């Protein structure tokens, strides 16, 4: 089992963020609203890959990132990960970073 | 240091002057800007279109790309690539941090922001003659539409490699099988309903595994709604784009970290082209192809299919300028001189090339078809190209032997813009041949 959170580097508040990891394509993980520059809480996910379908709702409306496939993308080992959401022009971007264990510690 | 004058900060799109030229010089030197100019310089010809100061520059029009001394969108893109490569905030603006990094001491070798972003599976086919079969089709499209989409997707890779893709029957044991399936379809990777993932493919077979194994096969999720119409209706997925991406996997490519590459991991609508990073990736596996012969014809040899849809046509020294009537379509044809047999050997088609400039999105190259005599051997549909096309490549998937003579037909859609915006400058058309 892995733990995943979302960081909002889009420059705008996101009212809702949903990610569809493998096996939960029809049952996305809901990360709720995420403030500018902030991170969501961690959520437990059985299978984490570099990419996943992402849906966000923000001031410009709804956007989605649709992967072609997960070909060649191995399941990542248990641990903590952050999906970093950004914008390149008006295109949503997604990067996955492995977190150090202390990254979500208070303070 | 690079030996150049220090680069100044606070330069953004729209800025002009020597400071911008300085930045462009840096970006060119380290590989972020100007590959087309370098490519054509290597052939001893001018960058395309004509450079400022050339006599015909005003006739041909300015390039859509880089203009020295002007911080245009191409320069901003190059700055973004530099910032991404350097781990800076990606803004496209030469801010203080970016200028400081450009002014920092460094080696003189180009970075490779666009050359090492592809990934490969480590597998490749042992043969360059690959056979494929379409096992079934989707009710979303006619079988003919699926066949044409698959051929177009293979043609993108064929245009830059020695690979030849030939359709065969399933009973022939093809290397690549194309199938539409929903849910659990027996390969251990069940599909997930609409969205989620759109398709998947298997990397190439490695001997001694039989080529008839699942390796190389490409499966498309039948739960998606597939289309070949551009622009696609809401909720529909372009089959040509997804097939071309999946065939990249079938040939051994992994995902690319270059956002604009066909092999980037995310589908963003129709993308019926391979980009520099995709070409670098596929050629790292299969190399280029030895060209046995190449023939070009000048743009002045253009033939117009529907004269009534042309507002004006002018022939200059080496090119033809056509202005289409508003809201029309037309076909423009080139007959390319064709050496059928050379030194006793029959040649084969490899790819077609076009050099042209359009006035912008109101003069769009919609389709490009390649013919041998009356037989259409490649159909690149809804490619939607406009602006400066210095060297547009259109692969021929089967690379058939030459029998009659090459023809290239260019389908154009004209919008409602000004005369300048509806113009097309056809410079030349050519064919590369294999032995």
XYZ file of C-alpha atoms in Angstrom:
542
model
C 0.000 0.000 0.000
C 1.263 3.505 -0.842
C 0.220 6.919 0.350
C -0.333 9.663 -2.163
C -1.099 13.372 -1.946
C -1.518 16.194 -4.454
C 0.435 19.447 -4.547
C -1.117 22.401 -6.339
C 1.466 24.330 -8.369
C -1.063 25.558 -10.917
C -1.196 29.071 -9.473
C -4.952 28.835 -8.896
C -7.023 27.314 -6.149
C -8.389 23.942 -7.182
C -11.902 23.274 -5.947
C -11.609 19.546 -6.511
C -8.942 17.058 -7.552
C -9.687 13.444 -8.429
C -7.130 10.836 -9.489
C -7.854 7.451 -11.027
C -5.095 4.986 -10.111
C -5.059 1.547 -11.763
C -7.978 -0.531 -10.552
C -9.976 2.551 -9.553
C -10.741 3.990 -12.967
C -14.440 4.183 -12.167
C -13.889 4.988 -8.489
C -11.424 7.885 -8.329
C -9.561 8.958 -5.230
C -10.937 12.338 -4.148
C -8.342 14.769 -2.802
C -10.848 17.591 -2.246
C -9.954 21.254 -2.692
C -6.247 22.167 -2.725
C -5.038 25.720 -2.107
C -2.415 27.444 -4.272
C 1.005 26.111 -3.359
C -0.537 23.737 -0.862
C -0.806 19.995 -0.605
C -3.709 17.730 0.135
C -3.717 15.137 2.862
C -2.294 11.742 1.985
C -4.681 9.058 0.778
C -3.979 5.340 0.729
C -3.734 3.819 -2.730
C -3.066 0.193 -3.590
C -1.224 0.791 -6.874
C 0.750 3.926 -7.767
C 2.242 4.604 -11.203
C 3.927 7.663 -12.637
C 0.757 8.574 -14.509
C -2.968 8.406 -13.888
C -6.089 10.074 -15.156
C -6.515 13.357 -13.282
C -9.582 15.573 -13.127
C -9.517 19.016 -11.583
C -12.099 21.748 -11.106
C -10.814 25.292 -10.855
C -11.548 28.873 -11.830
C -11.184 28.081 -15.534
C -13.649 25.185 -15.339
C -12.975 21.474 -15.411
C -9.813 19.986 -16.901
C -8.564 16.436 -17.256
C -5.313 14.721 -18.053
C -5.950 11.524 -19.964
C -3.133 8.948 -20.167
C -2.886 6.933 -23.352
C -1.881 3.852 -21.394
C 0.423 2.624 -18.657
C 2.705 0.659 -20.960
C 6.133 0.198 -19.410
C 5.078 1.930 -16.197
C 5.828 -0.327 -13.246
C 3.900 -0.171 -9.975
C 5.977 1.880 -7.561
C 7.082 0.388 -4.234
C 5.179 1.186 -1.046
C 5.964 4.646 0.260
C 4.755 8.211 0.132
C 4.361 10.096 -3.109
C 3.242 13.519 -4.264
C 1.511 14.157 -7.568
C 2.530 17.712 -8.443
C -0.060 19.478 -10.583
C 1.106 22.425 -12.662
C 0.264 24.370 -15.775
C 2.287 24.797 -18.969
C 0.437 27.464 -20.896
C -3.155 26.381 -20.421
C -2.222 22.707 -20.310
C -2.383 20.796 -17.044
C 0.818 18.926 -16.142
C 1.448 16.082 -13.719
C 4.706 14.962 -12.119
C 5.180 12.331 -9.455
C 7.763 12.744 -6.724
C 8.763 10.265 -4.039
C 8.551 11.892 -0.613
C 10.917 11.440 2.233
C 9.174 9.926 5.235
C 9.421 13.221 7.200
C 7.871 15.340 4.421
C 4.403 15.244 5.937
C 5.525 15.677 9.522
C 4.003 18.701 11.301
C 6.088 21.845 11.421
C 31.971 31.391 -19.842
C 30.687 31.317 -23.355
C 32.816 34.223 -24.405
C 29.779 36.348 -25.219
C 28.495 39.600 -23.773
C 26.584 39.110 -20.534
C 22.909 38.293 -20.989
C 20.525 40.830 -19.501
C 17.484 39.923 -17.389
C 13.857 41.052 -17.835
C 13.397 39.968 -21.429
C 9.991 38.625 -22.391
C 7.927 37.875 -25.474
C 7.565 41.016 -27.574
C 10.956 42.462 -26.606
C 13.262 43.350 -29.496
C 16.877 44.341 -29.850
C 20.427 43.172 -29.429
C 19.764 41.747 -25.954
C 17.252 39.358 -27.483
C 19.715 38.418 -30.211
C 22.197 37.641 -27.426
C 19.743 35.263 -25.747
C 18.879 33.621 -29.064
C 22.566 33.122 -29.774
C 22.964 31.358 -26.441
C 19.895 29.185 -27.023
C 21.065 28.268 -30.514
C 24.565 27.453 -29.318
C 23.359 25.080 -26.657
C 20.753 23.296 -28.719
C 17.492 24.894 -27.609
C 16.782 26.838 -30.773
C 17.346 26.528 -34.474
C 17.484 22.831 -35.415
C 15.811 23.456 -38.762
C 18.322 26.115 -39.713
C 21.144 23.776 -38.769
C 19.650 20.912 -40.708
C 19.396 22.855 -43.910
C 22.770 24.469 -43.397
C 24.157 20.951 -43.384
C 22.776 20.464 -46.885
C 24.369 23.694 -47.993
C 21.047 25.408 -48.518
C 19.485 28.365 -46.851
C 17.298 28.224 -43.790
C 13.674 28.102 -44.832
C 11.801 30.265 -45.632
C 14.177 32.809 -47.068
C 16.183 34.882 -44.645
C 15.784 38.605 -44.182
C 17.592 40.457 -46.929
C 17.001 37.839 -49.575
C 15.398 39.289 -52.640
C 12.283 37.182 -52.472
C 11.749 37.447 -48.734
C 8.795 39.742 -49.118
C 7.206 37.413 -51.620
C 7.568 34.275 -49.573
C 6.636 35.891 -46.267
C 8.286 35.819 -42.903
C 8.864 32.556 -41.097
C 6.442 31.598 -38.386
C 9.420 30.593 -36.293
C 12.446 32.414 -35.003
C 13.279 35.928 -36.086
C 16.646 37.132 -34.812
C 16.368 40.074 -32.450
C 12.666 39.538 -31.757
C 11.551 37.650 -28.653
C 8.861 35.641 -30.426
C 6.897 32.594 -29.294
C 9.552 30.188 -30.603
C 12.155 31.981 -28.491
C 9.868 31.828 -25.441
C 9.439 28.077 -26.002
C 13.195 27.662 -26.179
C 13.620 29.635 -22.945
C 11.081 27.334 -21.307
C 13.025 24.276 -22.441
C 16.218 25.783 -21.067
C 14.509 26.582 -17.750
C 13.104 23.083 -17.513
C 16.491 21.554 -18.255
C 18.182 23.871 -15.711
C 15.609 23.198 -12.985
C 14.392 26.814 -12.955
C 10.838 28.096 -12.797
C 9.409 27.526 -16.267
C 8.090 30.928 -17.342
C 9.426 31.568 -20.840
C 10.758 34.886 -19.523
C 14.457 35.638 -19.105
C 14.235 36.670 -15.469
C 17.115 37.232 -13.074
C 17.609 33.552 -12.249
C 17.525 32.540 -15.905
C 19.975 35.236 -16.962
C 22.282 34.294 -14.087
C 22.248 30.666 -15.181
C 22.940 31.622 -18.796
C 25.815 33.814 -17.688
C 27.305 31.139 -15.435
C 30.481 29.330 -16.577
C 29.680 26.096 -18.411
C 31.094 23.763 -21.001
C 30.548 24.571 -24.652
C 28.690 21.404 -25.621
C 25.017 21.624 -26.470
C 22.568 20.401 -23.896
C 20.238 17.745 -25.138
C 16.816 18.819 -23.941
C 15.126 17.292 -26.957
C 17.429 14.432 -27.723
C 17.504 12.269 -24.625
C 13.965 12.533 -23.322
C 12.604 9.485 -25.115
C 12.849 6.095 -23.481
C 13.020 2.650 -24.969
C 12.040 -0.763 -23.698
C 15.398 -2.226 -24.630
C 13.614 -4.406 -27.164
C 13.403 -4.082 -30.916
C 12.293 -6.256 -33.781
C 14.959 -8.304 -35.507
C 13.383 -7.554 -38.886
C 12.467 -4.282 -40.552
C 9.691 -5.927 -42.586
C 6.847 -6.038 -40.110
C 3.475 -7.593 -40.877
C 0.266 -6.593 -39.181
C -3.333 -7.773 -39.107
C -6.490 -6.073 -37.936
C -8.246 -8.827 -36.014
C -11.474 -6.911 -35.525
C -12.765 -3.367 -35.784
C -14.948 -1.080 -33.709
C -18.632 -0.365 -34.354
C -17.766 3.314 -33.923
C -16.110 3.323 -37.369
C -16.365 1.516 -40.665
C -13.746 -1.188 -41.308
C -12.331 1.020 -44.048
C -11.895 3.917 -41.649
C -10.058 1.678 -39.193
C -7.787 0.357 -41.945
C -6.944 3.858 -43.158
C -6.308 5.081 -39.602
C -3.965 2.173 -38.896
C -2.068 2.737 -42.153
C -1.686 6.439 -41.363
C -0.392 5.656 -37.878
C 2.207 3.202 -39.221
C 3.182 5.689 -41.929
C 4.315 8.168 -39.284
C 7.005 5.742 -38.135
C 7.781 4.444 -41.633
C 8.714 7.948 -42.767
C 11.770 8.078 -40.529
C 13.011 4.481 -40.335
C 13.777 1.485 -42.538
C 10.594 -0.150 -41.198
C 8.040 -1.387 -43.702
C 4.512 -2.301 -42.521
C 2.527 -4.764 -44.592
C -1.059 -5.883 -43.933
C -1.556 -9.649 -43.908
C -4.240 -12.097 -42.835
C -4.338 -13.276 -39.233
C -3.495 -16.770 -40.502
C -0.145 -15.491 -41.743
C 1.089 -15.036 -38.171
C 1.753 -11.284 -38.194
C 4.145 -9.668 -35.764
C 1.592 -7.011 -34.810
C -2.083 -7.779 -34.209
C -4.555 -4.916 -33.785
C -7.646 -5.612 -31.749
C -10.535 -3.775 -30.121
C -11.602 -5.279 -26.800
C -13.460 -4.352 -23.631
C -12.885 -5.281 -20.016
C -10.957 -8.468 -19.346
C -9.824 -9.632 -22.766
C -7.432 -12.373 -21.782
C -4.032 -10.705 -21.803
C -3.751 -10.034 -18.067
C -4.344 -6.293 -18.518
C -8.097 -5.758 -18.441
C -9.494 -2.531 -19.798
C -11.278 -0.218 -17.427
C -14.315 1.209 -19.167
C -14.464 4.752 -20.525
C -11.457 6.990 -19.752
C -8.849 5.457 -17.413
C -6.532 4.227 -20.135
C -7.411 4.256 -23.822
C -5.347 1.373 -25.129
C -2.205 -0.634 -24.540
C 0.464 -2.347 -26.565
C 3.178 -4.887 -25.957
C 6.859 -4.325 -26.587
C 8.540 -6.288 -29.410
C 9.223 -9.949 -29.344
C 12.736 -11.018 -28.508
C 14.036 -14.174 -30.184
C 13.582 -17.055 -29.577
C 10.005 -16.096 -28.649
C 7.726 -16.751 -31.618
C 6.739 -13.626 -33.486
C 3.142 -14.779 -33.261
C 3.168 -14.215 -29.481
C 1.299 -11.279 -28.001
C 4.419 -9.146 -28.115
C 3.988 -6.229 -30.486
C 0.193 -6.392 -30.397
C -1.885 -3.261 -29.849
C -5.272 -3.351 -28.119
C -7.808 -0.520 -28.069
C -10.463 -0.160 -25.373
C -13.838 -0.710 -26.996
C -15.457 1.215 -24.129
C -14.051 4.425 -25.642
C -15.844 6.126 -28.505
C -13.394 6.151 -31.387
C -13.357 8.667 -34.203
C -11.262 9.709 -37.189
C -13.010 13.065 -37.520
C -10.968 16.179 -36.773
C -11.845 18.059 -34.685
C -13.374 15.193 -32.746
C -16.770 15.524 -31.128
C -16.766 15.874 -27.349
C -15.975 12.623 -25.606
C -14.561 10.902 -28.688
C -10.959 9.784 -29.111
C -8.853 10.114 -32.253
C -7.894 6.617 -33.363
C -4.999 7.759 -35.570
C -3.272 9.497 -32.668
C -3.752 6.676 -30.180
C -2.748 4.041 -32.732
C 0.429 5.940 -33.606
C 1.306 6.185 -29.905
C 0.600 2.500 -29.298
C 2.595 1.450 -32.361
C 5.502 3.389 -30.861
C 5.301 0.931 -27.956
C 4.876 -1.985 -30.376
C 8.172 -0.936 -31.940
C 9.966 -0.657 -28.596
C 9.546 2.916 -27.413
C 8.555 3.836 -23.880
C 7.094 7.153 -22.794
C 8.848 10.435 -23.447
C 9.200 13.279 -20.971
C 8.985 15.838 -23.793
C 5.517 17.339 -23.451
C 4.905 17.800 -27.177
C 6.102 14.358 -28.253
C 3.720 11.766 -29.635
C 5.184 9.352 -27.065
C 4.431 11.693 -24.156
C 2.142 9.841 -21.762
C -0.988 11.968 -22.030
C -3.523 12.159 -24.843
C -4.413 15.747 -25.662
C -6.532 15.376 -28.779
C -5.471 14.734 -32.382
C -1.690 14.700 -32.817
C -1.018 13.076 -36.162
C 2.711 13.643 -36.339
C 5.957 12.438 -34.847
C 8.169 15.071 -33.283
C 11.949 15.395 -33.092
C 12.104 13.460 -29.839
C 10.013 10.618 -31.278
C 12.251 10.463 -34.344
C 15.381 10.415 -32.183
C 13.851 7.607 -30.146
C 12.794 5.386 -33.019
C 16.048 5.959 -34.905
C 17.991 4.951 -31.776
C 16.370 1.529 -32.255
C 16.211 1.121 -36.034
C 18.351 3.888 -37.538
C 17.386 5.913 -40.576
C 17.124 4.426 -44.040
C 19.567 4.557 -46.910
C 18.054 6.702 -49.639
C 18.785 5.189 -53.035
C 17.349 8.077 -54.991
C 15.507 11.326 -54.344
C 13.507 13.415 -56.793
C 12.030 16.870 -56.297
C 9.871 19.118 -58.379
C 9.520 22.871 -58.096
C 6.370 24.479 -56.796
C 5.861 26.003 -60.235
C 4.809 22.531 -61.462
C 1.657 22.681 -59.352
C -1.645 21.559 -60.856
C -4.929 22.906 -59.506
C -7.924 20.588 -59.308
C -10.770 23.125 -59.005
C -9.905 26.383 -60.746
C -13.165 27.983 -59.583
C -12.017 27.802 -55.947
C -8.862 29.801 -56.638
C -8.993 33.565 -56.196
C -5.542 34.144 -57.663
C -2.505 32.154 -58.732
C 0.969 33.520 -59.450
C 4.073 31.627 -60.482
C 7.412 33.048 -59.334
C 10.901 31.742 -59.989
C 10.634 28.555 -58.005
C 7.273 28.586 -56.286
C 3.591 29.089 -56.862
C 1.462 31.371 -54.708
C -2.210 30.436 -54.570
C -4.919 32.356 -52.771
C -7.987 30.224 -52.248
C -11.473 31.642 -52.299
C -12.969 32.043 -48.808
C -14.557 28.970 -47.256
C -13.496 26.542 -49.939
C -11.479 23.395 -50.253
C -9.232 22.360 -53.105
C -6.664 19.808 -54.161
C -3.244 20.702 -55.522
C -1.262 18.023 -57.325
C 2.411 17.432 -58.033
C 3.700 14.854 -60.483
C 7.184 14.010 -59.252
C 9.662 12.711 -61.872
C 10.107 9.055 -60.989
C 13.084 6.803 -61.674
C 11.326 3.432 -61.795
C 14.422 1.335 -62.415
C 17.967 2.430 -61.585
C 21.047 0.330 -62.389
C 18.775 -2.597 -63.154
C 16.999 -2.398 -59.811
C 13.374 -1.447 -59.298
C 13.098 1.287 -56.666
C 10.570 1.431 -53.837
C 8.774 4.400 -52.322
C 10.004 5.542 -48.927
C 8.292 8.838 -48.222
C 7.003 12.090 -49.657
C 8.143 15.557 -48.638
C 6.672 19.013 -49.016
C 8.088 22.477 -48.564
C 5.482 25.198 -48.318
C 4.300 28.230 -46.395
C 0.712 29.145 -45.650
C -0.677 32.450 -44.460
C -1.787 30.849 -41.214
C -4.808 28.968 -39.922
C -6.958 30.297 -42.761
C -4.920 28.244 -45.233
C -4.574 24.731 -43.851
C -3.082 21.623 -45.429
C -5.736 19.177 -44.420
C -4.778 15.977 -46.254
C -1.723 14.703 -48.111
C -2.027 11.667 -50.368
C 0.791 9.862 -52.144
C 0.205 7.959 -55.387
C 1.980 5.510 -57.640
C 0.164 6.088 -60.897
C -3.499 5.779 -59.980
C -2.873 3.725 -56.797
C -2.974 5.599 -53.531
C -0.101 4.270 -51.405
C -0.356 6.629 -48.423
C -3.129 8.800 -47.014
C -2.314 11.315 -44.325
C -5.757 12.601 -43.392
C -6.640 15.646 -41.279
C -3.036 16.560 -40.569
C -4.045 20.244 -40.367
C -0.715 21.929 -41.027
C -0.257 25.645 -41.479
C 2.445 28.293 -41.255
C 6.004 27.524 -42.286
C 6.547 23.893 -43.288
C 10.225 23.705 -44.209
C 10.399 19.929 -44.509
C 7.149 18.107 -43.884
C 7.532 14.330 -44.172
C 4.736 11.928 -45.120
C 5.691 8.290 -44.778
C 4.498 5.456 -46.976
C 3.642 2.529 -44.698
C 4.194 -0.424 -47.070
C 7.052 1.164 -49.070
C 5.880 -0.585 -52.242
C 7.894 -1.016 -55.412
C 7.589 1.770 -57.967
C 5.621 0.922 -61.091
C 4.162 3.998 -62.711
C 5.203 7.337 -61.289
C 4.868 9.339 -58.105
C 2.162 11.847 -57.405
C 1.542 13.961 -54.328
C -1.888 15.494 -53.754
C -2.357 18.205 -51.163
C -5.840 18.913 -49.851
C -6.268 22.462 -48.607
C -9.022 24.181 -46.664
C -9.294 27.949 -46.919
C -11.005 30.064 -44.268
C -12.400 33.550 -44.330
C -9.282 35.581 -43.504
C -7.580 38.253 -45.569
C -5.894 37.545 -48.881
C -2.535 37.246 -47.099
C -4.005 34.818 -44.602
C -5.511 32.628 -47.329
C -2.325 32.316 -49.364
C -0.309 29.151 -49.902
C 3.247 29.282 -51.223
C 4.114 25.883 -52.684
C 7.926 25.713 -52.825
C 8.648 22.116 -53.781
C 7.554 18.510 -53.464
C 9.721 15.416 -53.437
C 9.966 11.675 -52.975
C 12.695 9.565 -51.370
C 13.190 6.121 -52.893
C 14.723 2.916 -51.589
C 16.514 0.256 -53.551
